[in-house]
Short mmCIF file of C-alpha atoms in Angstrom, two decimals:
data_model
loop_
_atom_site.label_atom_id
_atom_site.label_comp_id
_atom_site.label_asym_id
_atom_site.label_seq_id
_atom_site.Cartn_x
_atom_site.Cartn_y
_atom_site.Cartn_z
CA MET A 1 14.94 -3.85 -3.29
CA LEU A 2 16.87 -7.01 -2.60
CA ALA A 3 17.40 -9.37 -5.72
CA ARG A 4 17.90 -13.03 -5.45
CA PHE A 5 20.52 -13.14 -7.86
CA THR A 6 22.78 -10.96 -6.30
CA SER A 7 25.54 -12.43 -5.18
CA ALA A 8 41.90 -3.22 -9.58
CA LEU A 9 40.55 -0.23 -8.03
CA VAL A 10 41.08 1.86 -11.16
CA VAL A 11 43.41 4.79 -11.38
CA LEU A 12 41.75 7.58 -12.63
CA ALA A 13 42.84 10.53 -14.69
CA VAL A 14 44.59 12.54 -12.45
CA LEU A 15 45.08 15.46 -14.90
CA ALA A 16 40.93 15.50 -15.53
CA GLY A 17 40.54 15.48 -11.68
CA SER A 18 42.69 18.39 -11.44
CA VAL A 19 41.46 20.68 -14.12
CA LEU A 20 37.89 20.11 -12.80
CA ALA A 21 38.73 20.71 -9.32
CA GLN A 22 40.28 23.92 -10.20
CA GLY A 23 37.56 24.72 -12.26
CA SER A 24 34.93 24.17 -9.56
CA ILE A 25 37.13 26.07 -6.65
CA GLN A 26 35.88 29.38 -8.68
CA THR A 27 32.55 28.81 -7.02
CA LEU A 28 33.44 28.81 -3.43
CA ASP A 29 33.79 32.21 -1.72
CA PRO A 30 37.67 33.22 -1.77
CA PRO A 31 39.38 32.89 1.64
CA ALA A 32 39.98 36.09 3.73
CA THR A 33 43.28 37.82 3.42
CA GLY A 34 43.48 38.97 7.16
CA GLY A 35 44.42 42.26 6.15
CA GLY A 36 43.57 45.27 4.30
CA GLY A 37 45.66 45.42 1.66
CA GLU A 38 46.80 43.64 -1.23
CA ALA A 39 49.79 41.28 -0.52
CA GLY A 40 53.71 41.97 -1.29
CA ALA A 41 54.87 40.47 -4.38
CA GLY A 42 56.88 38.15 -2.63
CA GLU A 43 54.23 36.82 -0.08
CA GLN A 44 52.68 33.59 -0.90
CA GLN A 45 48.64 33.60 -0.89
CA PRO A 46 46.67 31.63 1.34
CA ALA A 47 45.41 28.34 -0.13
CA PRO A 48 41.94 28.50 -1.13
CA PRO A 49 39.52 25.87 0.82
CA PRO A 50 39.68 22.36 -1.06
CA PRO A 51 36.98 21.49 -2.71
CA CYS A 52 35.00 19.18 -0.33
CA GLY A 53 35.61 21.28 2.46
CA THR A 54 37.29 20.51 5.54
CA GLN A 55 35.47 17.49 7.01
CA GLN A 56 35.67 13.62 6.05
CA LEU A 57 32.83 13.06 3.60
CA THR A 58 31.21 9.89 5.19
CA ILE A 59 28.93 7.70 2.90
CA ALA A 60 26.23 5.59 4.61
CA ARG A 61 26.59 1.98 2.58
CA MET A 62 23.37 0.21 3.59
CA SER A 63 23.14 -3.51 3.42
CA TRP A 64 21.28 -4.02 0.21
CA PRO A 65 23.32 -4.32 -2.92
CA SER A 66 22.17 -1.53 -4.99
CA ALA A 67 22.56 0.89 -2.21
CA ALA A 68 25.93 -0.70 -1.38
CA LEU A 69 27.22 -0.33 -4.65
CA LEU A 70 26.03 3.38 -4.89
CA ALA A 71 28.03 4.20 -1.56
CA GLU A 72 31.23 2.85 -3.30
CA ILE A 73 30.65 3.95 -6.54
CA HIS A 74 30.20 7.69 -5.00
CA SER A 75 33.45 7.05 -2.63
CA ARG A 76 35.81 6.07 -6.06
CA LEU A 77 34.17 9.33 -7.97
CA LEU A 78 34.67 11.89 -5.48
CA THR A 79 38.02 10.44 -4.22
CA GLY A 80 39.49 10.53 -7.73
CA ASN A 81 37.89 13.82 -9.18
CA PHE A 82 37.44 16.01 -6.10
CA LEU A 83 40.55 14.55 -3.98
CA CYS A 84 38.17 14.08 -1.10
CA ASN A 85 38.65 12.00 2.36
CA VAL A 86 35.90 9.85 2.01
CA ALA A 87 34.74 7.12 4.56
CA VAL A 88 32.12 4.48 3.83
CA GLN A 89 30.23 3.42 7.03
CA ASP A 90 27.91 0.40 7.03
CA MET A 91 24.71 2.04 8.46
CA ASP A 92 20.92 0.76 8.49
CA LEU A 93 17.78 2.94 6.77
CA ALA A 94 16.76 4.50 10.00
CA VAL A 95 20.12 4.94 11.99
CA ALA A 96 21.60 7.32 8.87
CA ALA A 97 18.62 9.42 8.47
CA SER A 98 18.19 9.95 12.25
CA SER A 99 21.77 10.68 12.73
CA MET A 100 21.92 12.58 9.69
CA GLY A 101 19.18 15.08 11.09
CA ALA A 102 20.81 15.12 14.69
CA ASN A 103 24.38 15.97 14.01
CA GLY A 104 24.76 16.04 10.19
CA GLN A 105 26.79 13.02 9.72
CA PRO A 106 26.99 10.60 7.63
CA ALA A 107 27.29 13.34 5.13
CA VAL A 108 25.67 11.52 2.46
CA ALA A 109 22.96 8.73 2.13
CA PRO A 110 22.84 7.58 -1.56
CA GLU A 111 19.78 5.38 -1.33
CA LEU A 112 17.18 6.42 1.01
CA TRP A 113 13.58 4.87 0.95
CA VAL A 114 12.18 7.66 2.59
CA GLY A 115 8.73 6.26 2.48
CA ARG A 116 9.81 3.61 4.66
CA ILE A 117 10.76 5.95 7.43
CA ALA A 118 8.88 8.98 6.81
CA ASP A 119 8.36 10.49 10.67
CA ILE A 120 12.49 9.92 10.76
CA TRP A 121 13.02 11.40 7.65
CA ASN A 122 10.19 14.49 8.39
CA ALA A 123 11.95 15.38 11.36
CA ALA A 124 15.26 15.50 9.94
CA ILE A 125 14.01 17.73 7.12
CA LYS A 126 12.81 20.11 10.22
CA SER A 127 16.06 20.01 12.02
CA GLN A 128 17.36 21.64 8.63
CA ASN A 129 20.37 19.46 9.29
CA VAL A 130 19.88 17.58 6.32
CA ARG A 131 18.04 18.11 2.89
CA GLN A 132 17.21 16.15 -0.36
CA ALA A 133 20.25 16.21 -3.14
CA GLY A 134 18.27 14.96 -5.61
CA THR A 135 17.23 11.28 -6.81
CA PRO A 136 19.80 8.42 -7.02
CA TYR A 137 17.92 6.82 -10.34
CA ALA A 138 17.18 8.64 -13.44
CA ASP A 139 13.57 7.18 -13.19
CA SER A 140 11.35 7.64 -10.05
CA VAL A 141 8.76 4.66 -11.04
CA PHE A 142 10.67 0.94 -9.75
CA GLU A 143 7.40 -0.80 -10.24
CA GLY A 144 6.30 -1.86 -13.91
CA TRP A 145 4.95 -5.05 -15.93
CA PHE A 146 7.30 -6.69 -18.31
CA VAL A 147 7.39 -9.11 -21.10
CA PRO A 148 10.77 -11.07 -22.35
CA ASP A 149 12.86 -9.72 -25.02
CA TYR A 150 12.18 -12.66 -27.06
CA VAL A 151 8.12 -11.54 -26.84
CA ALA A 152 8.86 -8.37 -27.66
CA ALA A 153 10.78 -9.19 -31.28
CA GLN A 154 7.89 -11.66 -31.82
CA TRP A 155 5.18 -9.40 -30.93
CA PRO A 156 6.71 -5.75 -31.30
CA ASP A 157 3.40 -4.23 -29.64
CA ALA A 158 3.35 -6.46 -27.01
CA THR A 159 4.79 -3.82 -25.08
CA THR A 160 1.66 -1.61 -25.01
CA ILE A 161 -2.30 -2.31 -23.98
CA ASP A 162 -3.40 -3.04 -27.20
CA GLY A 163 -0.67 -5.29 -28.18
CA LEU A 164 -1.32 -7.22 -24.84
CA LYS A 165 -5.21 -7.38 -25.60
CA ALA A 166 -4.48 -8.40 -29.09
CA HIS A 167 -2.17 -11.40 -27.98
CA ALA A 168 -3.40 -12.71 -25.30
CA ALA A 169 -3.92 -15.96 -25.73
CA GLY A 170 -0.74 -16.18 -26.96
CA PHE A 171 0.37 -15.47 -23.03
CA GLY A 172 -1.59 -18.27 -21.89
CA ASP A 173 -1.69 -22.25 -22.36
CA GLY A 174 -4.40 -23.12 -24.79
CA ASN A 175 -7.44 -22.13 -22.95
CA GLY A 176 -7.59 -19.04 -24.88
CA ARG A 177 -6.71 -16.79 -21.76
CA GLY A 178 -2.88 -15.52 -21.19
CA ARG A 179 -1.06 -15.73 -17.82
CA PHE A 180 -0.48 -12.92 -15.73
CA ILE A 181 2.35 -13.44 -13.18
CA SER A 182 1.72 -11.16 -10.18
CA CYS A 183 3.56 -10.52 -6.89
CA PRO A 184 3.02 -12.56 -3.98
CA ILE A 185 -0.75 -12.69 -2.67
CA ASP A 186 0.09 -10.92 0.48
CA TRP A 187 2.19 -8.44 -0.86
CA GLY A 188 0.29 -4.72 -1.48
CA CYS A 189 1.15 -4.84 -5.23
CA ALA A 190 -1.00 -8.35 -5.63
CA VAL A 191 -4.07 -6.07 -5.26
CA ILE A 192 -3.10 -3.49 -7.28
CA ASN A 193 -2.60 -5.54 -9.97
CA ARG A 194 -5.67 -7.18 -10.08
CA ASN A 195 -7.32 -3.23 -10.11
CA MET A 196 -4.88 -2.33 -12.97
CA LEU A 197 -5.91 -5.33 -14.93
CA LYS A 198 -9.45 -4.64 -14.43
CA ALA A 199 -8.62 -0.97 -15.25
CA TYR A 200 -7.04 -1.84 -18.61
CA GLY A 201 -9.79 -4.22 -19.63
CA LEU A 202 -7.45 -7.51 -19.17
CA ASP A 203 -9.20 -9.02 -16.60
CA GLN A 204 -11.36 -11.28 -18.77
CA MET A 205 -8.10 -12.01 -21.00
CA PHE A 206 -5.60 -12.87 -18.93
CA ASP A 207 -5.56 -15.31 -15.69
CA ILE A 208 -3.82 -13.98 -12.56
CA VAL A 209 -1.11 -16.27 -11.11
CA GLU A 210 -0.41 -15.00 -7.44
CA PRO A 211 2.99 -17.09 -6.11
CA ALA A 212 3.17 -17.77 -2.57
CA ASN A 213 6.81 -15.74 -2.18
CA ARG A 214 9.16 -14.21 -3.67
CA PHE A 215 11.16 -17.63 -4.29
CA GLU A 216 8.18 -18.77 -6.21
CA LEU A 217 7.72 -15.62 -8.10
CA ASP A 218 11.14 -15.66 -9.66
CA THR A 219 10.73 -19.57 -9.84
CA LEU A 220 7.79 -19.01 -12.38
CA ILE A 221 9.42 -16.54 -14.23
CA ALA A 222 12.88 -18.63 -14.89
CA GLU A 223 10.95 -21.55 -15.77
CA ALA A 224 8.84 -19.88 -18.41
CA VAL A 225 11.95 -18.05 -19.78
CA GLY A 226 13.86 -21.72 -19.87
CA ARG A 227 11.01 -22.81 -22.11
CA LYS A 228 10.80 -19.58 -23.81
CA GLU A 229 7.04 -18.83 -23.48
CA PRO A 230 5.57 -15.79 -23.90
CA ILE A 231 5.03 -14.38 -20.34
CA LEU A 232 3.60 -11.04 -19.05
CA PHE A 233 4.44 -10.69 -15.17
CA TYR A 234 4.79 -7.44 -12.65
CA TYR A 235 8.33 -6.88 -11.10
CA TRP A 236 10.58 -3.87 -10.05
CA GLU A 237 13.71 -2.07 -10.66
CA PRO A 238 16.64 -2.32 -9.96
CA ASN A 239 16.91 -5.91 -10.22
CA ALA A 240 19.38 -8.01 -11.60
CA VAL A 241 16.45 -10.60 -12.64
CA LEU A 242 15.26 -7.88 -15.46
CA ALA A 243 19.27 -7.73 -16.78
CA GLN A 244 20.28 -11.45 -16.38
CA PHE A 245 17.12 -12.45 -18.88
CA GLY A 246 16.11 -9.54 -20.62
CA PHE A 247 12.90 -8.19 -20.31
CA LYS A 248 11.06 -5.22 -22.04
CA PRO A 249 8.62 -2.93 -19.76
CA VAL A 250 4.95 -2.28 -21.07
CA THR A 251 3.91 1.05 -21.56
CA LEU A 252 1.09 2.10 -19.10
CA ALA A 253 -0.74 5.31 -18.83
CA PRO A 254 0.35 8.07 -17.01
CA TYR A 255 0.42 8.13 -13.38
CA ASN A 256 -2.80 9.40 -11.91
CA PRO A 257 -2.34 9.76 -8.26
CA ASP A 258 -6.56 9.62 -7.74
CA ALA A 259 -6.75 6.99 -9.69
CA PHE A 260 -3.81 5.24 -8.12
CA LEU A 261 -5.07 5.72 -4.60
CA CYS A 262 -8.07 3.44 -5.92
CA MET A 263 -5.75 0.66 -7.27
CA GLY A 264 -4.71 -0.04 -3.42
CA ARG A 265 -8.39 -0.95 -2.29
CA ARG A 266 -9.81 -4.47 -2.75
CA ALA A 267 -12.86 -2.80 -3.20
CA CYS A 268 -12.37 -0.50 -6.02
CA ALA A 269 -15.47 -0.17 -7.91
CA ALA A 270 -14.27 1.38 -11.03
CA PRO A 271 -10.85 1.56 -11.50
CA THR A 272 -9.32 3.59 -14.45
CA PRO A 273 -6.17 3.52 -16.11
CA THR A 274 -2.60 4.58 -14.36
CA GLY A 275 0.84 3.99 -14.31
CA PHE A 276 2.46 3.15 -10.76
CA ALA A 277 3.47 5.70 -8.74
CA PRO A 278 6.78 7.09 -8.32
CA ASP A 279 8.51 5.72 -5.10
CA PRO A 280 10.20 8.36 -2.49
CA VAL A 281 13.73 7.44 -2.85
CA VAL A 282 16.16 10.51 -2.52
CA ILE A 283 19.80 11.02 -1.89
CA GLY A 284 20.19 12.23 1.50
CA LEU A 285 22.75 15.24 1.98
CA SER A 286 23.56 17.10 5.01
CA GLU A 287 23.24 20.73 5.20
CA TRP A 288 26.93 21.10 6.19
CA VAL A 289 27.66 19.79 2.90
CA TYR A 290 25.76 22.88 0.91
CA LEU A 291 27.69 25.19 2.87
CA ASP A 292 31.38 23.76 2.65
CA ALA A 293 31.62 21.57 -0.32
CA PRO A 294 28.88 22.98 -2.91
CA GLN A 295 30.78 21.17 -5.69
CA VAL A 296 29.96 18.00 -3.99
CA ALA A 297 26.15 19.11 -3.35
CA ALA A 298 26.19 19.84 -7.14
CA TYR A 299 27.74 16.45 -7.76
CA PHE A 300 24.99 14.69 -5.94
CA ALA A 301 22.54 16.74 -7.61
CA ARG A 302 23.81 15.17 -11.37
CA ALA A 303 24.59 11.58 -10.19
CA LYS A 304 21.38 9.85 -11.52
CA MET A 305 22.09 6.06 -12.19
CA PRO A 306 20.08 4.31 -15.17
CA PHE A 307 18.17 1.59 -14.16
CA GLU A 308 19.46 -0.57 -16.81
CA GLU A 309 23.01 0.24 -15.42
CA MET A 310 22.55 -0.94 -11.87
CA ASN A 311 20.38 -3.96 -13.35
CA SER A 312 23.62 -5.06 -14.96
CA MET A 313 26.00 -4.49 -11.89
CA LEU A 314 23.51 -6.58 -9.69
CA GLN A 315 23.77 -9.18 -12.45
CA GLN A 316 27.61 -8.69 -11.84
CA LEU A 317 27.77 -9.26 -8.41
CA GLY A 318 26.30 -12.93 -9.00
CA GLN A 319 29.07 -13.91 -10.57
CA GLU A 320 31.64 -15.75 -8.84
CA GLY A 321 34.25 -14.23 -7.00
CA ALA A 322 32.35 -10.89 -7.40
CA THR A 323 32.29 -8.17 -4.54
CA VAL A 324 30.48 -4.80 -4.44
CA GLU A 325 33.93 -3.33 -4.60
CA SER A 326 34.99 -5.24 -7.42
CA VAL A 327 32.02 -4.59 -9.11
CA ALA A 328 31.90 -0.45 -8.03
CA ASP A 329 35.79 -0.57 -9.72
CA ARG A 330 34.50 -1.98 -13.16
CA PHE A 331 31.59 0.56 -13.41
CA VAL A 332 34.38 3.29 -12.71
CA ALA A 333 36.88 1.84 -15.58
CA GLU A 334 34.11 0.89 -18.03
CA ARG A 335 31.27 3.42 -17.80
CA GLY A 336 32.66 6.55 -18.02
CA GLU A 337 29.98 8.07 -20.62
CA ILE A 338 27.65 8.05 -17.41
CA TRP A 339 29.94 9.06 -14.67
CA ARG A 340 32.15 11.82 -16.38
CA PRO A 341 29.20 14.24 -16.38
CA TRP A 342 28.56 13.70 -12.69
CA VAL A 343 31.97 15.01 -12.36
CA GLY A 344 31.55 17.55 -14.62
CA LEU A 345 33.64 16.28 -17.70
CA PRO A 346 32.44 15.69 -21.19
CA ALA A 347 30.77 12.24 -21.52
CA ALA A 348 34.11 11.14 -23.71
CA PRO A 349 37.25 11.59 -23.17
#
């Protein structure tokens, strides 16, 4: 999701990278010796295959900020810790998935929203040239309800449904009812939010505000936060807005596929509580990476970015002079406790 508030390459520890590379090489098949016997004492052994394989590792950089950041971060970590020959290529969602399915390039697409290109992704999977390496984020549910952190500090139970019921009037303008800021009226989430309020028994306690567009949605939130007003609203992650102002998620019921299916219908007669559906967002990896560079495949299986961290980086992009590259450099320099386990190192150096 795009965010309205988004706008020295760090030298990594060479010793740590060398140790990691040497240790992980043991998982690869040894090179063929070419002869039947053992090499003589003075005969030089052939070098083991590189941990990144023999092809250039191409990473698709999508146009939206979170995907661009992931591409640049992975490029730096694979280069610094696995000595990969990495190239970052600007691509769009459909072209990247289609090209991976046709010829195995790019090697990596770090944030593929496959639900938006289902036919292309399914065809790529059938080609057996691409597969899902994992998910780019530590959480798979991208949508939710939120309250400002100052509301959670005032009413700690306001992040629960029972707490919202108890303090509903406090979220309003004095008419005894709260105010729920939903998404724009022509978005599908507007229907879902109406049904979810009803399912949780909040429809008689909260008035729904459906803004005309994304700009109005962000303005309503910013104005309320500026006045320190209690608000309940719908939003999604990763997003700079949630880091910029400081919000807490409301705890909803576990996701129920049947219940959520009804949420999307305008005529959902009896909605029942459920959380939002997980979104199919994956790390796409070309099949040849699993065969030629299994350590790289294992890296991407471990590389799950916390939403809070990406929200923070998207906020940094809004700062004067910030670029995707500079924010990626800063993450690598300062957030080793997050990325070191991705490359197989302890979280603490």
